[in-house]
Every structure is written in structure tokens, then in C-alpha cells.
Amino acid sequence: MSWHVLGAGSLGGLWAARLFRGGEPVRLILRDRPRLAQYRAGGGLRLTEGDTTSLYPLPAEAPEAGNPIRRLILACKSYDAEEAIASVAARLEPDAEILLLQNGLGSQDAVAARVPRARCLRASTTEGAFRETDFHVVAAGAGQTWIGDQLGTQAAPPWLETLCALGFTLRWTDDIDARLWRKLAINCAINPLTVLHRCRNGELRQHAAEVADLCSELAALLEAMGLAPAAQGLQQEVEAVIAATANNRSSMLQDVERGQRTEVSYLLGHALPIAQRLRLPVPQLEALHQRLRARLEERGLPVD
Ligand code: NAD
Ligand code: KPL
């Protein structure tokens, strides 16, 4: 049974190359014919891991190709996910499984609403990869990926084991939303501040009080949502992530520095309306969102 990977960027490239290398049938779906021609001219997908770069001649196709899709990895950014799934919706088999790799929250529901018959599995990953050039991906540090159903009612799919053998650290969870919310909270406490202070993650240690205030409001929000376990020890984990990734630029800072749209709508932009609905005051988070939007506007970037 073939895998399809939609979104041949950093994470999509990493997943696709590892599947191909492991002997799994896999096809890339590229945005359109010009992109397909560009990919074919380069001879395939390049993956650098450590000192080794390999070229993998994965088959690729356009969204409108005729073959049906049974297992799909959706690996584009959150803000592109809905449009991307719509471009292949007609090709999905009735019992298709879709693995959603998007960070933050909000895009997963939008995708599931577009393809109500498919089984949408949500992932929360700390795997790292970046694009050296188009169709050349660099694996940037091993992480782990939690996968689960939204309602946590079904068993892990049998292919989880197969993928673990290909170099992924995958774990099944009955509570993927709690994992996604915890990651969202960590990203809300770190990423916007790195943009505002234009700093690497580790430099946030000089803004410890600001980080602590944000963690306290984020933990209160998680508790108010009935996600008390996801709130526990949030500040300590944020501090640990800042220390462990001290030398990194956050993904949001990287987006801003590259002049690209950020995923803020799926992080702070997703959390704040929920706080409002729950009538929970979160003044520090509101102020952070305003400051971030102002900075994005200054840089000529979309504020959503
Ligand atoms: P990316 O920008 O490197 O790749 C996204 C790819 O999707 C691009 O190649 C883009 O052209 C393609 N795409 C967009 N719309 C498309 C469409 N309609 N049809 C076909 N292709 C389309 O992004 P990424 O870094 O791989 O991130 C993907 C998601 O994974 C994001 O939500 C990100 O936050 C999350 N994530 C990434 C990393 C990482 O290390 N890169 C780590 C954790 C989570
Ligand atoms: O996930 C991250 C991101 O940059 O998006 C952190 C954990 C902050 C690491 O940089």
C-alpha cells in the first residue's frame, strides 16, 4: 500500500526520504506541474543526515494525478493545510488515513472538516529538519513524534511499528490534544519572544520574568480548559526547552528572518479566543500578541 506525501518541504522531505530508503512505496505530491518539472530536473530528493547526503529518486506527481490515495502524510504549514487537502480530496479512498504533521492547533480541525470520511491522525513532533535548497532537506536533530486520534478512541494503526523501524521515534497516545496543547503552550512562551527580542532561544534566560508570566497565564488557560495535566510543570519545561535549545533560533524567528509568514494564528491566535470564551483574563498573552503583530506588520509580513 503506497504512501503519499503532500508538502515536499523540510518535514515532508525527511519523512518521504526515510520511507523510500526503508523500501516503503511512497510518492510525493507537488503543488503543480512547474514544480513537478523542477523536481524531476533535479533527479529526486536529497537528504543530508550528519555528513552524508543521498539522492533518492522518489516518484512524484501533481495533485490531480489519477491514482487513489490510501495513506497520506500532510506536511505543509498550518496555514496551507486546508487548501492542500482540498487539492487531493477527490482522490482519497473512503477509508483513507491522513497523518497531520502541523504544529499548533486549528488546522487539524479544518482539514478533518474538509475530508470527514478520512481518519485524520494528529501528530506532535520535536523532529527537526530544514531546507538547504528546494528538494534538499537536512535532518537537524532527532526528536520524537506523538500520534493519536482526536477522540483517542481508536487503536494505533499497524504501520506505526513499520515506521519506527525506519528511523522515526513514534509513540501512540490516547490524548494527542493534550500533547498538542502542551507544545502550543511551550511555543507561545518561547517563539514570539524570540522574534520580539531578535534572539536565540537561550537568550530568553535574560527575560526570565517575562517567560514566567506567560507560563503562568498559559497554565491557567490549560487548567480552565480541563487540561490540568498539560498545565503541570509548564514553566519548568519551558525553561528546560530554552536551555536544551539555547543555540537555536525558534521556528517563528526563522520564518520572520526569511520574510515568510509565521504560524502565529495556530499558536497565540488559536489560544486567545478560547481564553476569551472562557472569560479568563490573559493580559500578558494579549499584549504579546499585539506586540508580535506590530513587529510582523513593521516587517511587511502577514499578521495572521
Ligand atoms: P516547509 O515550508 O519546509 O514545507 C512545507 C511544504 O509544503 C513546502 O514545500 C510547500 O511548497 C508545500 N506546500 C504548501 N502548500 C502546498 C500545496 N497546496 N500542495 C503541495 N505542496 C504544498 O515546512 P516544514 O518546516 O516542513 O513544516 C511543516 C509543518 O511541520 C509546520 O506546521 C511546522 O510547524 C511543523 N514542524 C516542522 C518542524 C521542522 O523542523 N521543520 C518541526 C516540528 C514541526
Ligand atoms: O518548537 C520550537 C520552535 O522553534 O518552534 C522550540 C521548542 C521553541 C525550539 O526552537
mmCIF file of C-alpha atoms and ligand atoms in Angstrom:
data_model
loop_
_atom_site.group_PDB
_atom_site.id
_atom_site.type_symbol
_atom_site.label_atom_id
_atom_site.label_comp_id
_atom_site.label_asym_id
_atom_site.label_seq_id
_atom_site.Cartn_x
_atom_site.Cartn_y
_atom_site.Cartn_z
ATOM 1 C CA MET A 1 0.000 0.000 0.000
ATOM 2 C CA SER A 2 1.534 3.259 -1.124
ATOM 3 C CA TRP A 3 2.201 6.344 0.984
ATOM 4 C CA HIS A 4 1.685 9.797 -0.447
ATOM 5 C CA VAL A 5 3.459 12.829 0.998
ATOM 6 C CA LEU A 6 1.835 16.192 0.301
ATOM 7 C CA GLY A 7 4.213 19.081 1.009
ATOM 8 C CA ALA A 8 7.766 18.265 -0.045
ATOM 9 C CA GLY A 9 9.442 20.731 2.331
ATOM 10 C CA SER A 10 11.533 20.094 5.435
ATOM 11 C CA LEU A 11 9.468 17.568 7.374
ATOM 12 C CA GLY A 12 7.723 16.125 4.312
ATOM 13 C CA GLY A 13 11.091 15.594 2.628
ATOM 14 C CA LEU A 14 12.500 13.922 5.723
ATOM 15 C CA TRP A 15 9.542 11.558 6.050
ATOM 16 C CA ALA A 16 9.397 10.785 2.340
ATOM 17 C CA ALA A 17 13.139 10.076 2.048
ATOM 18 C CA ARG A 18 13.117 7.780 5.076
ATOM 19 C CA LEU A 19 10.084 5.880 3.797
ATOM 20 C CA PHE A 20 11.709 5.458 0.370
ATOM 21 C CA ARG A 21 15.035 4.412 1.855
ATOM 22 C CA GLY A 22 13.229 1.869 4.026
ATOM 23 C CA GLY A 23 11.662 0.240 0.958
ATOM 24 C CA GLU A 24 8.148 1.598 1.526
ATOM 25 C CA PRO A 25 6.271 2.580 -1.626
ATOM 26 C CA VAL A 26 5.965 6.376 -1.447
ATOM 27 C CA ARG A 27 5.024 9.161 -3.838
ATOM 28 C CA LEU A 28 5.452 12.903 -3.442
ATOM 29 C CA ILE A 29 2.598 15.197 -4.383
ATOM 30 C CA LEU A 30 3.872 18.561 -5.565
ATOM 31 C CA ARG A 31 1.828 21.724 -5.816
ATOM 32 C CA ASP A 32 1.639 21.969 -9.607
ATOM 33 C CA ARG A 33 3.218 20.909 -12.897
ATOM 34 C CA PRO A 34 6.004 23.532 -12.971
ATOM 35 C CA ARG A 35 7.118 22.377 -9.542
ATOM 36 C CA LEU A 36 6.927 18.763 -10.671
ATOM 37 C CA ALA A 37 9.119 19.605 -13.686
ATOM 38 C CA GLN A 38 11.613 21.381 -11.399
ATOM 39 C CA TYR A 39 11.724 18.347 -9.092
ATOM 40 C CA ARG A 40 12.236 15.905 -11.953
ATOM 41 C CA ALA A 41 15.020 18.048 -13.419
ATOM 42 C CA GLY A 42 16.913 17.696 -10.120
ATOM 43 C CA GLY A 43 16.663 13.897 -10.210
ATOM 44 C CA GLY A 44 14.912 13.423 -6.870
ATOM 45 C CA LEU A 45 15.017 14.356 -3.228
ATOM 46 C CA ARG A 46 18.279 14.949 -1.368
ATOM 47 C CA LEU A 47 18.568 14.198 2.325
ATOM 48 C CA THR A 48 21.564 15.147 4.443
ATOM 49 C CA GLU A 49 21.969 13.306 7.720
ATOM 50 C CA GLY A 50 25.198 14.076 9.548
ATOM 51 C CA ASP A 51 27.994 14.137 6.963
ATOM 52 C CA THR A 52 26.113 12.089 4.381
ATOM 53 C CA THR A 53 23.948 13.417 1.582
ATOM 54 C CA SER A 54 21.974 10.937 -0.503
ATOM 55 C CA LEU A 55 19.799 11.413 -3.551
ATOM 56 C CA TYR A 56 16.537 9.471 -3.515
ATOM 57 C CA PRO A 57 14.699 9.266 -6.854
ATOM 58 C CA LEU A 58 11.209 9.220 -5.358
ATOM 59 C CA PRO A 59 8.322 9.206 -7.804
ATOM 60 C CA ALA A 60 6.329 12.428 -7.768
ATOM 61 C CA GLU A 61 3.032 13.601 -9.172
ATOM 62 C CA ALA A 62 0.700 16.590 -9.351
ATOM 63 C CA PRO A 63 -2.392 16.861 -7.091
ATOM 64 C CA GLU A 64 -4.674 15.969 -9.986
ATOM 65 C CA ALA A 65 -2.959 12.618 -10.749
ATOM 66 C CA GLY A 66 -5.426 9.771 -11.156
ATOM 67 C CA ASN A 67 -4.267 7.159 -8.640
ATOM 68 C CA PRO A 68 -6.226 6.871 -5.386
ATOM 69 C CA ILE A 69 -4.709 7.850 -2.039
ATOM 70 C CA ARG A 70 -4.942 5.472 0.892
ATOM 71 C CA ARG A 71 -2.275 6.831 3.275
ATOM 72 C CA LEU A 72 -1.324 10.458 3.176
ATOM 73 C CA ILE A 73 1.226 12.454 5.144
ATOM 74 C CA LEU A 74 0.209 16.106 5.103
ATOM 75 C CA ALA A 75 3.413 18.052 5.698
ATOM 76 C CA CYS A 76 2.736 21.646 4.729
ATOM 77 C CA LYS A 77 2.487 24.624 7.083
ATOM 78 C CA SER A 78 -0.691 25.035 9.147
ATOM 79 C CA TYR A 79 -1.939 27.921 7.036
ATOM 80 C CA ASP A 80 -1.613 25.862 3.817
ATOM 81 C CA ALA A 81 -3.124 22.627 5.156
ATOM 82 C CA GLU A 82 -6.770 23.187 4.273
ATOM 83 C CA GLU A 83 -6.104 24.244 0.701
ATOM 84 C CA ALA A 84 -3.605 21.417 0.252
ATOM 85 C CA ILE A 85 -6.025 18.722 1.412
ATOM 86 C CA ALA A 86 -8.757 20.186 -0.782
ATOM 87 C CA SER A 87 -6.473 19.734 -3.795
ATOM 88 C CA VAL A 88 -6.402 15.941 -3.323
ATOM 89 C CA ALA A 89 -9.727 15.342 -1.517
ATOM 90 C CA ALA A 90 -11.333 13.745 -4.587
ATOM 91 C CA ARG A 91 -8.537 11.153 -4.710
ATOM 92 C CA LEU A 92 -8.890 9.923 -1.116
ATOM 93 C CA GLU A 93 -10.211 6.394 -0.692
ATOM 94 C CA PRO A 94 -13.193 6.149 1.680
ATOM 95 C CA ASP A 95 -11.073 4.639 4.462
ATOM 96 C CA ALA A 96 -8.025 6.847 3.865
ATOM 97 C CA GLU A 97 -5.690 7.682 6.737
ATOM 98 C CA ILE A 98 -4.099 11.128 6.896
ATOM 99 C CA LEU A 99 -1.200 11.951 9.187
ATOM 100 C CA LEU A 100 -1.210 15.659 10.059
ATOM 101 C CA LEU A 101 2.242 16.989 10.924
ATOM 102 C CA GLN A 102 1.223 20.614 11.507
ATOM 103 C CA ASN A 103 2.374 22.500 14.571
ATOM 104 C CA GLY A 104 -0.110 24.422 16.701
ATOM 105 C CA LEU A 105 -3.854 23.834 16.641
ATOM 106 C CA GLY A 106 -6.735 24.787 14.416
ATOM 107 C CA SER A 107 -5.536 23.464 11.064
ATOM 108 C CA GLN A 108 -6.251 19.865 12.076
ATOM 109 C CA ASP A 109 -9.962 20.565 12.616
ATOM 110 C CA ALA A 110 -10.122 22.496 9.349
ATOM 111 C CA VAL A 111 -8.595 19.544 7.460
ATOM 112 C CA ALA A 112 -10.851 16.975 9.176
ATOM 113 C CA ALA A 113 -13.922 19.042 8.256
ATOM 114 C CA ARG A 114 -12.837 19.022 4.596
ATOM 115 C CA VAL A 115 -12.478 15.225 4.494
ATOM 116 C CA PRO A 116 -15.000 13.898 7.020
ATOM 117 C CA ARG A 117 -14.728 10.266 5.895
ATOM 118 C CA ALA A 118 -10.959 10.034 6.325
ATOM 119 C CA ARG A 119 -9.233 9.023 9.550
ATOM 120 C CA CYS A 120 -7.207 12.090 10.482
ATOM 121 C CA LEU A 121 -4.328 11.312 12.830
ATOM 122 C CA ARG A 122 -2.696 14.247 14.579
ATOM 123 C CA ALA A 123 0.998 14.383 15.286
ATOM 124 C CA SER A 124 3.065 16.479 17.649
ATOM 125 C CA THR A 125 6.710 16.281 16.719
ATOM 126 C CA THR A 126 10.025 17.540 18.007
ATOM 127 C CA GLU A 127 11.812 16.097 14.965
ATOM 128 C CA GLY A 128 13.877 18.818 13.282
ATOM 129 C CA ALA A 129 14.652 19.431 9.608
ATOM 130 C CA PHE A 130 15.321 22.368 7.339
ATOM 131 C CA ARG A 131 15.550 23.007 3.625
ATOM 132 C CA GLU A 132 19.037 23.591 2.272
ATOM 133 C CA THR A 133 17.571 24.309 -1.168
ATOM 134 C CA ASP A 134 14.412 23.139 -2.933
ATOM 135 C CA PHE A 135 14.151 19.356 -2.610
ATOM 136 C CA HIS A 136 17.262 19.146 -0.425
ATOM 137 C CA VAL A 137 16.452 18.541 3.217
ATOM 138 C CA VAL A 138 18.820 18.462 6.166
ATOM 139 C CA ALA A 139 17.872 16.392 9.224
ATOM 140 C CA ALA A 140 18.601 18.666 12.165
ATOM 141 C CA GLY A 141 18.409 16.593 15.282
ATOM 142 C CA ALA A 142 16.357 13.597 16.243
ATOM 143 C CA GLY A 143 13.156 14.137 18.133
ATOM 144 C CA GLN A 144 10.064 12.179 18.896
ATOM 145 C CA THR A 145 6.615 12.218 17.410
ATOM 146 C CA TRP A 146 3.406 11.591 19.313
ATOM 147 C CA ILE A 147 0.471 10.422 17.202
ATOM 148 C CA GLY A 148 -3.173 9.990 18.118
ATOM 149 C CA ASP A 149 -6.790 10.297 17.095
ATOM 150 C CA GLN A 150 -8.638 13.385 18.170
ATOM 151 C CA LEU A 151 -11.052 11.475 20.351
ATOM 152 C CA GLY A 152 -8.472 8.954 21.455
ATOM 153 C CA THR A 153 -10.962 6.186 20.828
ATOM 154 C CA GLN A 154 -9.182 4.032 18.294
ATOM 155 C CA ALA A 155 -6.166 1.773 18.400
ATOM 156 C CA ALA A 156 -2.793 2.661 16.892
ATOM 157 C CA PRO A 157 -2.572 1.831 13.181
ATOM 158 C CA PRO A 158 -0.441 -1.226 12.415
ATOM 159 C CA TRP A 159 2.008 0.805 10.279
ATOM 160 C CA LEU A 160 3.269 2.654 13.336
ATOM 161 C CA GLU A 161 5.626 -0.233 14.069
ATOM 162 C CA THR A 162 6.883 -0.303 10.484
ATOM 163 C CA LEU A 163 7.708 3.398 10.577
ATOM 164 C CA CYS A 164 9.576 3.058 13.859
ATOM 165 C CA ALA A 165 11.931 0.649 12.103
ATOM 166 C CA LEU A 166 12.753 3.364 9.516
ATOM 167 C CA GLY A 167 14.394 5.746 11.960
ATOM 168 C CA PHE A 168 11.425 7.594 13.477
ATOM 169 C CA THR A 169 10.704 7.630 17.171
ATOM 170 C CA LEU A 170 6.933 7.375 17.155
ATOM 171 C CA ARG A 171 4.657 6.975 20.148
ATOM 172 C CA TRP A 172 0.931 6.425 20.204
ATOM 173 C CA THR A 173 -1.133 8.453 22.671
ATOM 174 C CA ASP A 174 -4.787 8.379 23.685
ATOM 175 C CA ASP A 175 -4.613 12.097 24.394
ATOM 176 C CA ILE A 176 -2.990 13.785 21.423
ATOM 177 C CA ASP A 177 -4.837 17.047 22.048
ATOM 178 C CA ALA A 178 -3.208 17.402 25.466
ATOM 179 C CA ARG A 179 0.191 16.870 23.778
ATOM 180 C CA LEU A 180 -0.604 19.410 21.085
ATOM 181 C CA TRP A 181 -1.802 21.927 23.666
ATOM 182 C CA ARG A 182 1.313 21.438 25.766
ATOM 183 C CA LYS A 183 3.522 22.030 22.701
ATOM 184 C CA LEU A 184 1.391 25.024 21.720
ATOM 185 C CA ALA A 185 1.896 26.488 25.201
ATOM 186 C CA ILE A 186 5.673 25.947 25.006
ATOM 187 C CA ASN A 187 5.785 27.575 21.567
ATOM 188 C CA CYS A 188 3.633 30.519 22.779
ATOM 189 C CA ALA A 189 6.015 31.102 25.701
ATOM 190 C CA ILE A 190 9.167 30.971 23.562
ATOM 191 C CA ASN A 191 8.651 31.762 19.880
ATOM 192 C CA PRO A 192 7.046 35.256 19.939
ATOM 193 C CA LEU A 193 9.593 36.492 22.492
ATOM 194 C CA THR A 194 12.483 35.358 20.317
ATOM 195 C CA VAL A 195 11.021 37.455 17.492
ATOM 196 C CA LEU A 196 10.469 40.491 19.711
ATOM 197 C CA HIS A 197 13.950 40.281 21.259
ATOM 198 C CA ARG A 198 15.504 39.017 17.992
ATOM 199 C CA CYS A 199 17.376 36.404 19.938
ATOM 200 C CA ARG A 200 18.268 32.753 20.084
ATOM 201 C CA ASN A 201 16.196 30.633 22.456
ATOM 202 C CA GLY A 202 18.927 30.628 25.135
ATOM 203 C CA GLU A 203 18.956 34.411 25.372
ATOM 204 C CA LEU A 204 15.437 34.269 26.800
ATOM 205 C CA ARG A 205 17.139 33.383 30.088
ATOM 206 C CA GLN A 206 17.720 37.150 30.318
ATOM 207 C CA HIS A 207 13.938 37.641 30.170
ATOM 208 C CA ALA A 208 13.031 35.042 32.774
ATOM 209 C CA ALA A 209 10.307 37.117 34.467
ATOM 210 C CA GLU A 210 8.535 37.711 31.143
ATOM 211 C CA VAL A 211 8.695 33.993 30.348
ATOM 212 C CA ALA A 212 7.379 33.113 33.828
ATOM 213 C CA ASP A 213 4.392 35.490 33.476
ATOM 214 C CA LEU A 214 3.458 33.959 30.128
ATOM 215 C CA CYS A 215 3.778 30.429 31.523
ATOM 216 C CA SER A 216 1.508 31.290 34.393
ATOM 217 C CA GLU A 217 -1.258 32.553 32.077
ATOM 218 C CA LEU A 218 -0.799 29.633 29.693
ATOM 219 C CA ALA A 219 -1.023 27.144 32.569
ATOM 220 C CA ALA A 220 -4.189 28.876 33.825
ATOM 221 C CA LEU A 221 -5.682 28.573 30.342
ATOM 222 C CA LEU A 222 -4.872 24.864 30.093
ATOM 223 C CA GLU A 223 -6.441 24.298 33.513
ATOM 224 C CA ALA A 224 -9.552 26.276 32.589
ATOM 225 C CA MET A 225 -9.887 24.079 29.505
ATOM 226 C CA GLY A 226 -9.851 20.935 31.639
ATOM 227 C CA LEU A 227 -6.286 20.048 30.632
ATOM 228 C CA ALA A 228 -4.734 20.231 34.108
ATOM 229 C CA PRO A 229 -2.061 17.542 33.408
ATOM 230 C CA ALA A 230 -0.875 19.564 30.386
ATOM 231 C CA ALA A 231 -0.507 22.593 32.666
ATOM 232 C CA GLN A 232 1.629 20.872 35.261
ATOM 233 C CA GLY A 233 5.244 21.984 35.443
ATOM 234 C CA LEU A 234 4.848 24.140 32.326
ATOM 235 C CA GLN A 235 7.295 26.832 33.385
ATOM 236 C CA GLN A 236 9.940 24.252 34.321
ATOM 237 C CA GLU A 237 9.571 22.546 30.956
ATOM 238 C CA VAL A 238 9.751 25.848 29.088
ATOM 239 C CA GLU A 239 12.955 26.677 30.969
ATOM 240 C CA ALA A 240 14.324 23.224 30.151
ATOM 241 C CA VAL A 241 13.494 23.649 26.436
ATOM 242 C CA ILE A 242 15.152 27.083 26.440
ATOM 243 C CA ALA A 243 18.276 25.532 27.953
ATOM 244 C CA ALA A 244 18.261 22.474 25.679
ATOM 245 C CA THR A 245 17.754 24.567 22.521
ATOM 246 C CA ALA A 246 19.814 27.565 23.704
ATOM 247 C CA ASN A 247 21.702 27.873 20.444
ATOM 248 C CA ASN A 248 18.640 27.518 18.173
ATOM 249 C CA ARG A 249 16.596 30.179 16.501
ATOM 250 C CA SER A 250 12.910 29.393 17.048
ATOM 251 C CA SER A 251 10.907 28.388 14.002
ATOM 252 C CA MET A 252 8.990 31.672 14.232
ATOM 253 C CA LEU A 253 12.153 33.768 14.291
ATOM 254 C CA GLN A 254 13.453 31.782 11.304
ATOM 255 C CA ASP A 255 10.215 32.455 9.407
ATOM 256 C CA VAL A 256 10.462 36.191 10.159
ATOM 257 C CA GLU A 257 14.133 36.345 9.176
ATOM 258 C CA ARG A 258 13.343 34.608 5.878
ATOM 259 C CA GLY A 259 10.484 37.035 5.236
ATOM 260 C CA GLN A 260 7.949 34.197 5.461
ATOM 261 C CA ARG A 261 4.524 34.017 7.023
ATOM 262 C CA THR A 262 4.507 32.682 10.593
ATOM 263 C CA GLU A 263 2.137 30.160 12.171
ATOM 264 C CA VAL A 264 1.018 32.653 14.844
ATOM 265 C CA SER A 265 -2.681 32.106 14.060
ATOM 266 C CA TYR A 266 -2.304 28.467 15.087
ATOM 267 C CA LEU A 267 -0.468 29.347 18.316
ATOM 268 C CA LEU A 268 -1.411 32.579 20.145
ATOM 269 C CA GLY A 269 -4.126 33.247 17.569
ATOM 270 C CA HIS A 270 -5.733 29.920 18.458
ATOM 271 C CA ALA A 271 -5.342 30.194 22.240
ATOM 272 C CA LEU A 272 -6.570 33.742 22.798
ATOM 273 C CA PRO A 273 -10.160 33.371 21.510
ATOM 274 C CA ILE A 274 -10.517 30.312 23.771
ATOM 275 C CA ALA A 275 -9.384 32.322 26.807
ATOM 276 C CA GLN A 276 -11.913 34.979 25.815
ATOM 277 C CA ARG A 277 -14.724 32.423 25.516
ATOM 278 C CA LEU A 278 -13.808 31.098 28.972
ATOM 279 C CA ARG A 279 -13.700 34.705 30.302
ATOM 280 C CA LEU A 280 -10.179 34.079 31.510
ATOM 281 C CA PRO A 281 -8.063 37.232 31.694
ATOM 282 C CA VAL A 282 -4.698 36.742 29.953
ATOM 283 C CA PRO A 283 -3.298 40.294 29.699
ATOM 284 C CA GLN A 284 0.337 39.242 29.149
ATOM 285 C CA LEU A 285 -0.581 36.931 26.298
ATOM 286 C CA GLU A 286 -2.830 39.584 24.724
ATOM 287 C CA ALA A 287 -0.033 42.149 24.949
ATOM 288 C CA LEU A 288 2.455 39.657 23.493
ATOM 289 C CA HIS A 289 0.126 39.015 20.548
ATOM 290 C CA GLN A 290 -0.285 42.748 19.912
ATOM 291 C CA ARG A 291 3.463 43.367 20.060
ATOM 292 C CA LEU A 292 4.132 40.436 17.756
ATOM 293 C CA ARG A 293 1.530 41.571 15.224
ATOM 294 C CA ALA A 294 3.035 45.066 15.271
ATOM 295 C CA ARG A 295 6.507 43.617 14.640
ATOM 296 C CA LEU A 296 5.208 41.453 11.774
ATOM 297 C CA GLU A 297 3.471 44.454 10.253
ATOM 298 C CA GLU A 298 6.682 46.504 10.536
ATOM 299 C CA ARG A 299 8.467 43.747 8.608
ATOM 300 C CA GLY A 300 5.756 43.702 5.916
ATOM 301 C CA LEU A 301 4.659 40.178 6.900
ATOM 302 C CA PRO A 302 1.113 38.844 7.313
ATOM 303 C CA VAL A 303 -0.074 39.346 10.884
ATOM 304 C CA ASP A 304 -2.080 36.103 10.878
HETATM 305 P P1 NAD B 1 8.190 23.753 4.866
HETATM 306 O O1 NAD B 1 7.792 25.140 4.497
HETATM 307 O O2 NAD B 1 9.638 23.392 4.857
HETATM 308 O O3 NAD B 1 7.458 22.725 3.895
HETATM 309 C C1 NAD B 1 6.116 22.853 3.533
HETATM 310 C C2 NAD B 1 5.995 22.403 2.087
HETATM 311 O O4 NAD B 1 4.615 22.329 1.760
HETATM 312 C C3 NAD B 1 6.633 23.395 1.086
HETATM 313 O O5 NAD B 1 7.487 22.671 0.229
HETATM 314 C C4 NAD B 1 5.443 23.952 0.326
HETATM 315 O O6 NAD B 1 5.745 24.274 -1.016
HETATM 316 C C5 NAD B 1 4.494 22.761 0.409
HETATM 317 N N1 NAD B 1 3.081 23.117 0.145
HETATM 318 C C6 NAD B 1 2.346 24.110 0.674
HETATM 319 N N2 NAD B 1 1.101 24.100 0.154
HETATM 320 C C7 NAD B 1 1.066 23.067 -0.724
HETATM 321 C C8 NAD B 1 0.071 22.553 -1.578
HETATM 322 N N3 NAD B 1 -1.143 23.087 -1.660
HETATM 323 N N4 NAD B 1 0.363 21.476 -2.351
HETATM 324 C C9 NAD B 1 1.607 20.912 -2.294
HETATM 325 N N5 NAD B 1 2.591 21.360 -1.505
HETATM 326 C C10 NAD B 1 2.325 22.428 -0.718
HETATM 327 O O7 NAD B 1 7.535 23.462 6.283
HETATM 328 P P2 NAD B 1 8.036 22.444 7.414
HETATM 329 O O8 NAD B 1 9.147 23.060 8.178
HETATM 330 O O9 NAD B 1 8.237 21.087 6.819
HETATM 331 O O10 NAD B 1 6.771 22.450 8.377
HETATM 332 C C11 NAD B 1 5.605 21.711 8.145
HETATM 333 C C12 NAD B 1 4.821 21.665 9.456
HETATM 334 O O11 NAD B 1 5.582 20.918 10.390
HETATM 335 C C13 NAD B 1 4.632 23.057 10.090
HETATM 336 O O12 NAD B 1 3.383 23.152 10.708
HETATM 337 C C14 NAD B 1 5.747 23.116 11.121
HETATM 338 O O13 NAD B 1 5.477 23.971 12.221
HETATM 339 C C15 NAD B 1 5.795 21.668 11.579
HETATM 340 N N6 NAD B 1 7.096 21.318 12.170
HETATM 341 C C16 NAD B 1 8.247 21.491 11.451
HETATM 342 C C17 NAD B 1 9.451 21.132 12.033
HETATM 343 C C18 NAD B 1 10.760 21.286 11.285
HETATM 344 O O14 NAD B 1 11.818 21.014 11.875
HETATM 345 N N7 NAD B 1 10.773 21.679 10.034
HETATM 346 C C19 NAD B 1 9.485 20.586 13.332
HETATM 347 C C20 NAD B 1 8.283 20.426 14.020
HETATM 348 C C21 NAD B 1 7.086 20.790 13.423
HETATM 349 O O1 KPL B 2 9.415 24.092 18.736
HETATM 350 C C1 KPL B 2 10.188 25.045 18.813
HETATM 351 C C2 KPL B 2 10.134 26.003 17.687
HETATM 352 O O2 KPL B 2 11.098 26.720 17.464
HETATM 353 O O3 KPL B 2 9.079 26.033 17.008
HETATM 354 C C3 KPL B 2 11.069 25.240 20.011
HETATM 355 C C4 KPL B 2 10.741 24.176 21.026
HETATM 356 C C5 KPL B 2 10.853 26.594 20.595
HETATM 357 C C6 KPL B 2 12.532 25.029 19.670
HETATM 358 O O4 KPL B 2 13.089 26.064 18.937
#
